[in-house]
Amino acid sequence: SATMVKAGVFLLARLHPALAGSDLFFYLVTSIGAITLLVGSWHAIFQHDVKGLLAYSTISHLGLITLLFGLSTPMAVVAGLFHIINHATFKASLFMAAGIIDHETGTRDMRRLGGLFKLMPYTGALAIIASLAMAGVPLLNGFLSKEMFFTEALEVQGHTFMRSGIAVAAVVAGAFGVAYSLRFVHDTFFGAGPVRVERTPHEPPRFMRIPVEVLVIVCLAVGIAPAVTIAPVLHAAATGVLGDGNVPYYSLSIWHGWNVPLMMSLAGLAGGIGLYFGIRRLIDLYGISYDSRGRRVYEWKLEQATRLADRLTATLGNGSLQRYFLLMVLAALVMGAAPFAHLALSAGESQPMPPLGWLVWGLGVSATLATVALHRRRLVALVVMGAVGLAVSLAFVLLSAPDLALT
């Protein structure tokens, strides 16, 4: 989960040289990233499901990465790439730890967990270290990219509201991140419990912990010795996005002195601790019934899409083969005439068939001939024979002969 959901921000990073550089990109992407960062981290605090908390925290971190790419400065891009790597590491280990907890207790509901550290001390220690990395505690990898984020938040160019707003959002999000990390650690491994679990918790099999151990060691290694461990990987990623020679100078040392980003980080840590225990004192976290407005909107849209599909089916799918054939012929005519809508189609220069084209064509013809030879039902044979014509037509298209393809 922690790595695959990165596909969107990875694509944003790869397309950054083509998309960035305009005021529209700056204001739109940065604002959406900041909103996602805050909303995701706030909702994570109030989740009862361990994986629900981790999922909303992932939304928050993706917002942080998006915000950094929206800033568009070379150093912000480096910080975004660094956090992609760091977040994938500590969040993957946390999701695996959540799977272990579910496997050993039969539940992920933090209202039924608690006190697991005394029953699963080794797994608990691994999950706590990964949680501290997620919270941005020093000597762990999350702290380094968070420091970069705070530094870039202070150097935002543009409207005064954006400059001050991003800096404030960074500190508030840092506090929220500490709060939901504390919620995960405290409500899962400490306090009273476990209660009403399906089985007696104990340490998982050795091989079940190895992936978590490897990832936690990476979190520690990057946090303690970043120049030795992650620097070459980060430089390669930054070169791939920014281009050779455009990567700015940056330091991956764990101590840059007493500066404003460090003060912001400490403020986030203190604020997060105060926020979490303040919330626990003022309200009953376990009594919150969480209703997702986004889920209700999604379900409404899904219902509307289903109704539209039903209406289209009732209109078009009346069982008339004549109507189906007419619609198919009309669609083919429209598609065939589409290239001539503007100007006469230029044949261009002929080009050789690419290897993939030959592969698809060969597979289509071979499969169709085999089907014809093996099947005795005339309708099936007739339908699959049509695939031969389609394969031949596509081959002519690939060979830059549209006139033959239409024929």
Coordinates of C-alpha atoms in Angstrom, one line a residue:
S1 CA 0.0 0.0 0.0
A2 CA 2.7 2.5 1.0
T3 CA 4.6 2.1 -2.2
M4 CA 1.8 1.6 -4.8
V5 CA -0.1 4.6 -3.8
K6 CA 2.9 6.6 -4.7
A7 CA 2.2 6.2 -8.4
G8 CA 0.4 9.5 -8.6
V9 CA 3.2 11.6 -6.9
F10 CA 5.8 9.6 -8.8
L11 CA 4.0 10.6 -12.1
L12 CA 3.9 14.2 -10.8
A13 CA 7.6 14.1 -10.2
R14 CA 8.4 12.6 -13.7
L15 CA 6.2 15.2 -15.4
H16 CA 7.4 18.1 -13.2
P17 CA 9.7 19.6 -15.8
A18 CA 6.9 19.8 -18.3
L19 CA 4.1 21.0 -15.9
A20 CA 5.9 23.3 -13.5
G21 CA 6.9 26.9 -14.0
S22 CA 3.6 28.7 -14.1
D23 CA 1.7 30.6 -11.5
L24 CA -1.3 28.4 -12.1
F25 CA 0.7 25.3 -11.3
F26 CA 2.2 26.9 -8.2
Y27 CA -1.0 28.2 -6.6
L28 CA -3.2 25.2 -7.6
V29 CA -0.8 22.3 -6.8
T30 CA 0.6 23.9 -3.6
S31 CA -2.9 24.8 -2.3
I32 CA -4.3 21.4 -3.0
G33 CA -1.2 19.7 -1.4
A34 CA -1.5 21.9 1.7
I35 CA -5.3 21.2 2.1
T36 CA -4.7 17.4 1.7
L37 CA -1.8 17.5 4.1
L38 CA -4.0 19.1 6.9
V39 CA -7.3 17.3 6.2
G40 CA -5.7 13.9 6.0
S41 CA -3.6 14.3 9.2
W42 CA -6.6 15.6 11.1
H43 CA -8.8 12.8 10.2
A44 CA -6.1 10.2 11.0
I45 CA -6.2 11.2 14.6
F46 CA -9.8 10.1 15.0
Q47 CA -9.6 6.7 13.2
H48 CA -10.3 3.5 15.3
D49 CA -8.9 1.1 12.7
V50 CA -5.1 0.8 12.8
K51 CA -5.0 0.6 9.0
G52 CA -7.5 3.5 8.7
L53 CA -5.2 5.7 10.7
L54 CA -2.2 4.7 8.6
A55 CA -4.3 5.2 5.4
Y56 CA -5.3 8.8 6.3
S57 CA -1.8 9.5 7.4
T58 CA -0.7 8.4 4.0
I59 CA -3.1 10.8 2.4
S60 CA -1.5 13.5 4.5
H61 CA 2.0 12.6 3.5
L62 CA 1.1 12.5 -0.2
G63 CA -0.3 16.0 0.3
L64 CA 3.0 17.1 1.7
I65 CA 4.9 15.7 -1.3
T66 CA 2.4 17.3 -3.7
L67 CA 2.9 20.6 -1.9
L68 CA 6.6 20.4 -2.3
F69 CA 6.4 19.7 -6.0
G70 CA 3.9 22.6 -6.3
L71 CA 6.6 25.0 -4.9
S72 CA 8.6 24.0 -7.9
T73 CA 12.0 25.2 -6.6
P74 CA 14.8 22.7 -7.2
M75 CA 15.4 22.2 -3.5
A76 CA 11.6 21.6 -3.0
V77 CA 11.7 19.0 -5.7
V78 CA 14.7 17.3 -3.9
A79 CA 12.8 17.4 -0.6
G80 CA 9.7 15.9 -2.3
L81 CA 11.7 13.0 -3.8
F82 CA 13.5 12.5 -0.4
H83 CA 10.1 12.2 1.4
I84 CA 8.8 9.8 -1.3
I85 CA 11.6 7.4 -0.3
N86 CA 11.4 8.0 3.4
H87 CA 7.6 7.7 3.6
A88 CA 7.5 4.5 1.6
T89 CA 10.0 3.0 4.1
F90 CA 8.5 3.8 7.4
K91 CA 4.9 3.5 6.2
A92 CA 5.4 0.1 4.6
S93 CA 6.9 -1.2 7.9
L94 CA 3.9 0.2 9.8
F95 CA 1.4 -1.4 7.4
M96 CA 3.2 -4.7 7.9
A97 CA 3.2 -4.3 11.7
A98 CA -0.6 -3.6 11.4
G99 CA -0.9 -6.9 9.5
I100 CA 1.0 -8.7 12.3
I101 CA -1.3 -7.2 14.9
D102 CA -4.4 -8.2 13.0
H103 CA -2.9 -11.7 12.5
E104 CA -2.1 -12.2 16.2
T105 CA -5.2 -10.6 17.8
G106 CA -7.9 -11.0 15.1
T107 CA -8.7 -7.3 15.1
R108 CA -7.3 -3.9 14.1
D109 CA -9.7 -1.9 16.2
M110 CA -7.7 0.2 18.7
R111 CA -10.7 0.3 21.0
R112 CA -10.1 -3.4 21.6
L113 CA -6.3 -3.3 21.5
G114 CA -3.9 -1.8 24.0
G115 CA -1.3 -3.3 26.3
L116 CA 0.2 -5.3 23.4
F117 CA 3.8 -4.2 24.2
K118 CA 4.0 -6.5 27.2
L119 CA 2.7 -9.4 25.0
M120 CA 4.5 -8.5 21.8
P121 CA 7.6 -6.5 22.9
Y122 CA 9.7 -7.1 19.8
T123 CA 7.0 -6.2 17.3
G124 CA 6.0 -3.3 19.5
A125 CA 9.5 -1.9 19.5
L126 CA 9.7 -2.1 15.7
A127 CA 6.3 -0.4 15.2
I128 CA 7.2 2.3 17.7
I129 CA 10.5 3.1 15.9
A130 CA 8.6 3.3 12.6
S131 CA 6.0 5.5 14.2
L132 CA 8.7 7.9 15.5
A133 CA 10.0 8.1 12.0
M134 CA 6.5 9.0 10.8
A135 CA 6.3 11.6 13.5
G136 CA 9.6 13.1 12.4
V137 CA 11.7 12.4 15.5
P138 CA 15.5 13.1 15.2
L139 CA 17.9 10.3 14.2
L140 CA 15.2 8.7 12.0
N141 CA 14.7 9.2 8.3
G142 CA 11.4 11.1 8.6
F143 CA 13.1 13.8 10.5
L144 CA 15.5 14.7 7.7
S145 CA 12.9 15.2 5.0
K146 CA 10.6 17.0 7.4
E147 CA 13.4 19.4 8.1
M148 CA 13.8 20.0 4.4
F149 CA 10.0 20.6 4.2
F150 CA 10.2 23.2 6.9
T151 CA 13.1 24.9 5.2
E152 CA 11.3 25.1 1.9
A153 CA 8.1 26.3 3.6
L154 CA 10.0 29.3 4.9
E155 CA 11.3 30.2 1.4
V156 CA 8.0 30.2 -0.5
Q157 CA 7.9 32.9 -3.1
G158 CA 4.7 34.7 -4.1
H159 CA 1.8 36.3 -2.3
T160 CA 2.2 37.1 1.4
F161 CA -0.7 34.9 2.3
M162 CA 1.0 31.9 0.6
R163 CA 4.3 32.6 2.4
S164 CA 2.8 32.7 5.8
G165 CA 0.0 30.2 5.1
I166 CA 2.4 27.4 4.0
A167 CA 4.7 28.0 7.0
V168 CA 1.8 27.8 9.4
A169 CA 0.4 24.8 7.7
A170 CA 3.7 23.0 7.9
V171 CA 3.9 23.4 11.7
V172 CA 0.2 22.5 12.2
A173 CA 0.6 19.4 10.1
G174 CA 3.8 18.5 12.0
A175 CA 1.7 18.6 15.2
F176 CA -1.1 16.6 13.7
G177 CA 1.5 14.0 12.6
V178 CA 2.9 13.6 16.1
A179 CA -0.7 13.3 17.4
Y180 CA -1.8 10.5 15.2
S181 CA 1.6 8.7 15.7
L182 CA 1.0 8.9 19.4
R183 CA -2.6 7.6 19.0
F184 CA -1.3 4.6 17.1
V185 CA 1.5 3.8 19.7
H186 CA -0.5 4.6 22.9
D187 CA -3.8 2.9 22.0
T188 CA -2.2 -0.2 20.4
F189 CA 0.8 -1.0 22.7
F190 CA 0.1 0.7 26.0
G191 CA -2.9 1.4 28.3
A192 CA -5.5 -1.0 29.4
G193 CA -6.1 -4.0 27.2
P194 CA -6.4 -6.0 25.1
V195 CA -10.1 -6.6 25.4
R196 CA -12.5 -8.9 23.5
V197 CA -9.8 -10.0 21.0
E198 CA -10.3 -13.2 19.1
R199 CA -7.0 -14.9 20.2
T200 CA -4.3 -14.5 22.8
P201 CA -1.6 -12.2 21.3
H202 CA 2.0 -13.3 21.1
E203 CA 5.0 -12.6 18.9
P204 CA 4.5 -13.7 15.2
P205 CA 6.7 -16.3 13.5
R206 CA 10.3 -15.2 12.9
F207 CA 10.0 -14.8 9.1
M208 CA 6.9 -12.6 9.5
R209 CA 8.9 -10.0 11.2
I210 CA 11.9 -9.9 8.9
P211 CA 10.5 -7.4 6.3
V212 CA 9.6 -5.0 9.2
E213 CA 13.0 -5.4 10.7
V214 CA 14.7 -4.6 7.4
L215 CA 12.6 -1.5 6.8
V216 CA 13.1 -0.2 10.4
I217 CA 16.9 -0.7 10.0
V218 CA 16.7 1.4 6.9
C219 CA 14.8 4.1 8.8
L220 CA 17.6 4.2 11.4
A221 CA 20.4 3.9 9.0
V222 CA 19.1 6.8 6.8
G223 CA 18.4 8.9 9.9
I224 CA 21.8 8.4 11.4
A225 CA 24.1 8.2 8.4
P226 CA 22.2 9.8 5.4
A227 CA 25.3 10.8 3.5
V228 CA 26.5 7.1 3.4
T229 CA 23.1 5.4 2.8
I230 CA 20.6 7.4 0.9
A231 CA 22.6 10.2 -0.7
P232 CA 23.5 8.4 -4.0
V233 CA 19.9 7.2 -4.4
L234 CA 18.5 10.7 -3.8
H235 CA 21.0 12.3 -6.2
A236 CA 20.1 9.8 -8.9
A237 CA 16.4 10.6 -8.4
A238 CA 17.0 14.4 -8.4
T239 CA 19.1 14.1 -11.5
G240 CA 16.3 12.2 -13.2
V241 CA 13.7 14.9 -12.5
L242 CA 15.8 18.1 -12.6
G243 CA 18.3 17.1 -15.2
D244 CA 22.0 16.7 -15.0
G245 CA 23.7 19.8 -13.8
N246 CA 20.5 21.4 -12.3
V247 CA 20.5 19.6 -9.0
P248 CA 21.1 22.2 -6.2
Y249 CA 23.6 21.7 -3.4
Y250 CA 22.1 20.2 -0.2
S251 CA 23.4 18.8 3.0
L252 CA 22.1 15.5 4.4
S253 CA 23.8 15.9 7.8
I254 CA 21.7 15.2 10.8
W255 CA 22.6 18.5 12.5
H256 CA 22.5 21.9 10.9
G257 CA 22.6 23.9 14.1
W258 CA 19.9 25.8 15.9
N259 CA 17.8 27.3 13.2
V260 CA 14.2 28.2 12.4
P261 CA 13.3 24.8 10.8
L262 CA 14.6 23.0 13.9
M263 CA 12.4 25.3 16.0
M264 CA 9.5 24.5 13.8
S265 CA 10.2 20.8 14.2
L266 CA 10.4 21.1 18.0
A267 CA 7.2 23.1 18.0
G268 CA 5.5 20.4 16.0
L269 CA 6.7 17.7 18.4
A270 CA 5.6 19.6 21.5
G271 CA 2.3 20.7 19.9
G272 CA 1.5 17.2 18.8
I273 CA 2.1 15.7 22.3
G274 CA -0.1 18.5 23.8
L275 CA -2.7 18.1 21.2
Y276 CA -3.1 14.3 21.6
F277 CA -3.3 14.2 25.4
G278 CA -5.5 17.3 25.3
I279 CA -7.9 15.6 23.0
R280 CA -7.9 12.5 25.2
R281 CA -8.7 14.7 28.2
L282 CA -11.4 16.7 26.6
I283 CA -13.3 14.1 24.6
D284 CA -13.8 10.4 24.5
L285 CA -11.9 9.3 21.4
Y286 CA -13.4 5.8 21.6
G287 CA -16.9 7.1 21.6
I288 CA -16.5 9.0 18.3
S289 CA -18.7 7.6 15.5
Y290 CA -16.8 8.5 12.4
D291 CA -18.9 9.2 9.3
S292 CA -17.0 9.8 6.1
R293 CA -18.7 12.5 4.0
G294 CA -16.4 11.6 1.2
R295 CA -17.7 8.0 1.3
R296 CA -21.3 9.2 1.1
V297 CA -20.5 11.4 -1.9
Y298 CA -18.7 8.5 -3.6
E299 CA -21.6 6.2 -3.0
W300 CA -24.1 8.8 -4.3
K301 CA -22.0 9.2 -7.5
L302 CA -21.7 5.4 -7.9
E303 CA -25.5 5.1 -7.6
Q304 CA -26.0 7.8 -10.2
A305 CA -23.6 6.2 -12.6
T306 CA -25.4 2.8 -12.1
R307 CA -28.8 4.5 -12.9
L308 CA -27.3 6.1 -16.0
A309 CA -26.0 2.7 -17.1
D310 CA -29.4 1.1 -16.5
R311 CA -31.1 3.8 -18.6
L312 CA -28.5 3.4 -21.5
T313 CA -28.9 -0.3 -21.4
A314 CA -32.7 -0.1 -21.5
T315 CA -32.5 2.4 -24.4
L316 CA -29.9 0.6 -26.5
G317 CA -30.1 -3.0 -25.4
N318 CA -33.7 -3.9 -26.5
G319 CA -32.7 -7.3 -27.9
S320 CA -32.9 -6.2 -31.5
L321 CA -30.0 -7.6 -33.5
Q322 CA -30.8 -5.3 -36.3
R323 CA -30.3 -2.3 -34.0
Y324 CA -27.1 -3.6 -32.7
F325 CA -25.7 -4.2 -36.2
L326 CA -26.8 -0.7 -37.3
L327 CA -25.1 0.9 -34.3
M328 CA -21.9 -1.1 -35.0
V329 CA -21.8 -0.1 -38.6
L330 CA -22.5 3.6 -37.8
A331 CA -19.7 3.5 -35.2
A332 CA -17.3 2.0 -37.7
L333 CA -18.2 4.6 -40.3
V334 CA -17.7 7.5 -37.8
M335 CA -14.4 6.1 -36.7
G336 CA -13.3 5.6 -40.3
A337 CA -14.3 9.2 -41.3
A338 CA -12.8 10.8 -38.2
P339 CA -9.3 11.2 -39.7
F340 CA -10.7 13.1 -42.6
A341 CA -12.6 15.7 -40.5
H342 CA -9.9 18.4 -40.8
L343 CA -7.8 17.8 -43.9
A344 CA -7.0 15.0 -46.3
L345 CA -5.1 12.3 -44.5
S346 CA -1.4 12.4 -45.2
A347 CA 0.1 9.0 -45.6
G348 CA 3.5 10.1 -44.5
E349 CA 6.6 7.9 -44.8
S350 CA 6.3 4.2 -44.5
Q351 CA 7.8 2.7 -41.4
P352 CA 8.7 -0.9 -40.5
M353 CA 6.4 -2.9 -38.3
P354 CA 7.6 -2.6 -34.6
P355 CA 8.4 -5.9 -32.8
L356 CA 5.4 -5.4 -30.5
G357 CA 3.2 -5.0 -33.6
W358 CA 4.4 -8.3 -35.1
L359 CA 3.9 -10.0 -31.7
V360 CA 0.3 -8.8 -31.4
W361 CA -0.5 -9.6 -35.0
G362 CA 1.1 -13.1 -34.7
L363 CA -0.8 -13.9 -31.5
G364 CA -4.1 -12.7 -32.9
V365 CA -3.8 -14.7 -36.1
S366 CA -2.5 -17.8 -34.4
A367 CA -5.2 -17.8 -31.7
T368 CA -7.9 -17.2 -34.2
L369 CA -6.8 -20.0 -36.6
A370 CA -6.5 -22.3 -33.6
T371 CA -10.0 -21.4 -32.5
V372 CA -11.4 -22.0 -35.9
A373 CA -9.7 -25.4 -36.1
L374 CA -10.8 -26.5 -32.6
H375 CA -14.3 -25.1 -32.5
R376 CA -17.3 -26.7 -34.2
R377 CA -19.8 -24.0 -33.5
R378 CA -20.3 -21.9 -36.6
L379 CA -21.1 -18.7 -34.8
V380 CA -18.0 -18.9 -32.6
A381 CA -15.9 -19.7 -35.6
L382 CA -17.4 -16.8 -37.6
V383 CA -16.8 -14.3 -34.7
V384 CA -13.2 -15.3 -34.1
M385 CA -12.5 -15.2 -37.8
G386 CA -13.4 -11.5 -37.7
A387 CA -10.4 -11.1 -35.4
V388 CA -8.2 -12.0 -38.4
G389 CA -9.5 -9.0 -40.3
L390 CA -9.0 -6.7 -37.4
A391 CA -5.4 -7.9 -36.9
V392 CA -4.7 -7.4 -40.6
S393 CA -6.2 -3.9 -40.5
L394 CA -4.2 -3.0 -37.4
A395 CA -1.0 -4.3 -39.1
F396 CA -1.7 -2.0 -42.1
V397 CA -2.2 0.9 -39.6
L398 CA 1.2 0.1 -38.0
L399 CA 2.7 0.0 -41.4
S400 CA 1.4 3.5 -42.2
A401 CA -1.1 2.3 -44.9
P402 CA -4.4 3.8 -43.7
D403 CA -6.0 3.4 -47.1
L404 CA -5.4 -0.4 -47.0
A405 CA -6.6 -0.6 -43.4
L406 CA -9.9 1.1 -44.4
T407 CA -10.2 -1.2 -47.4

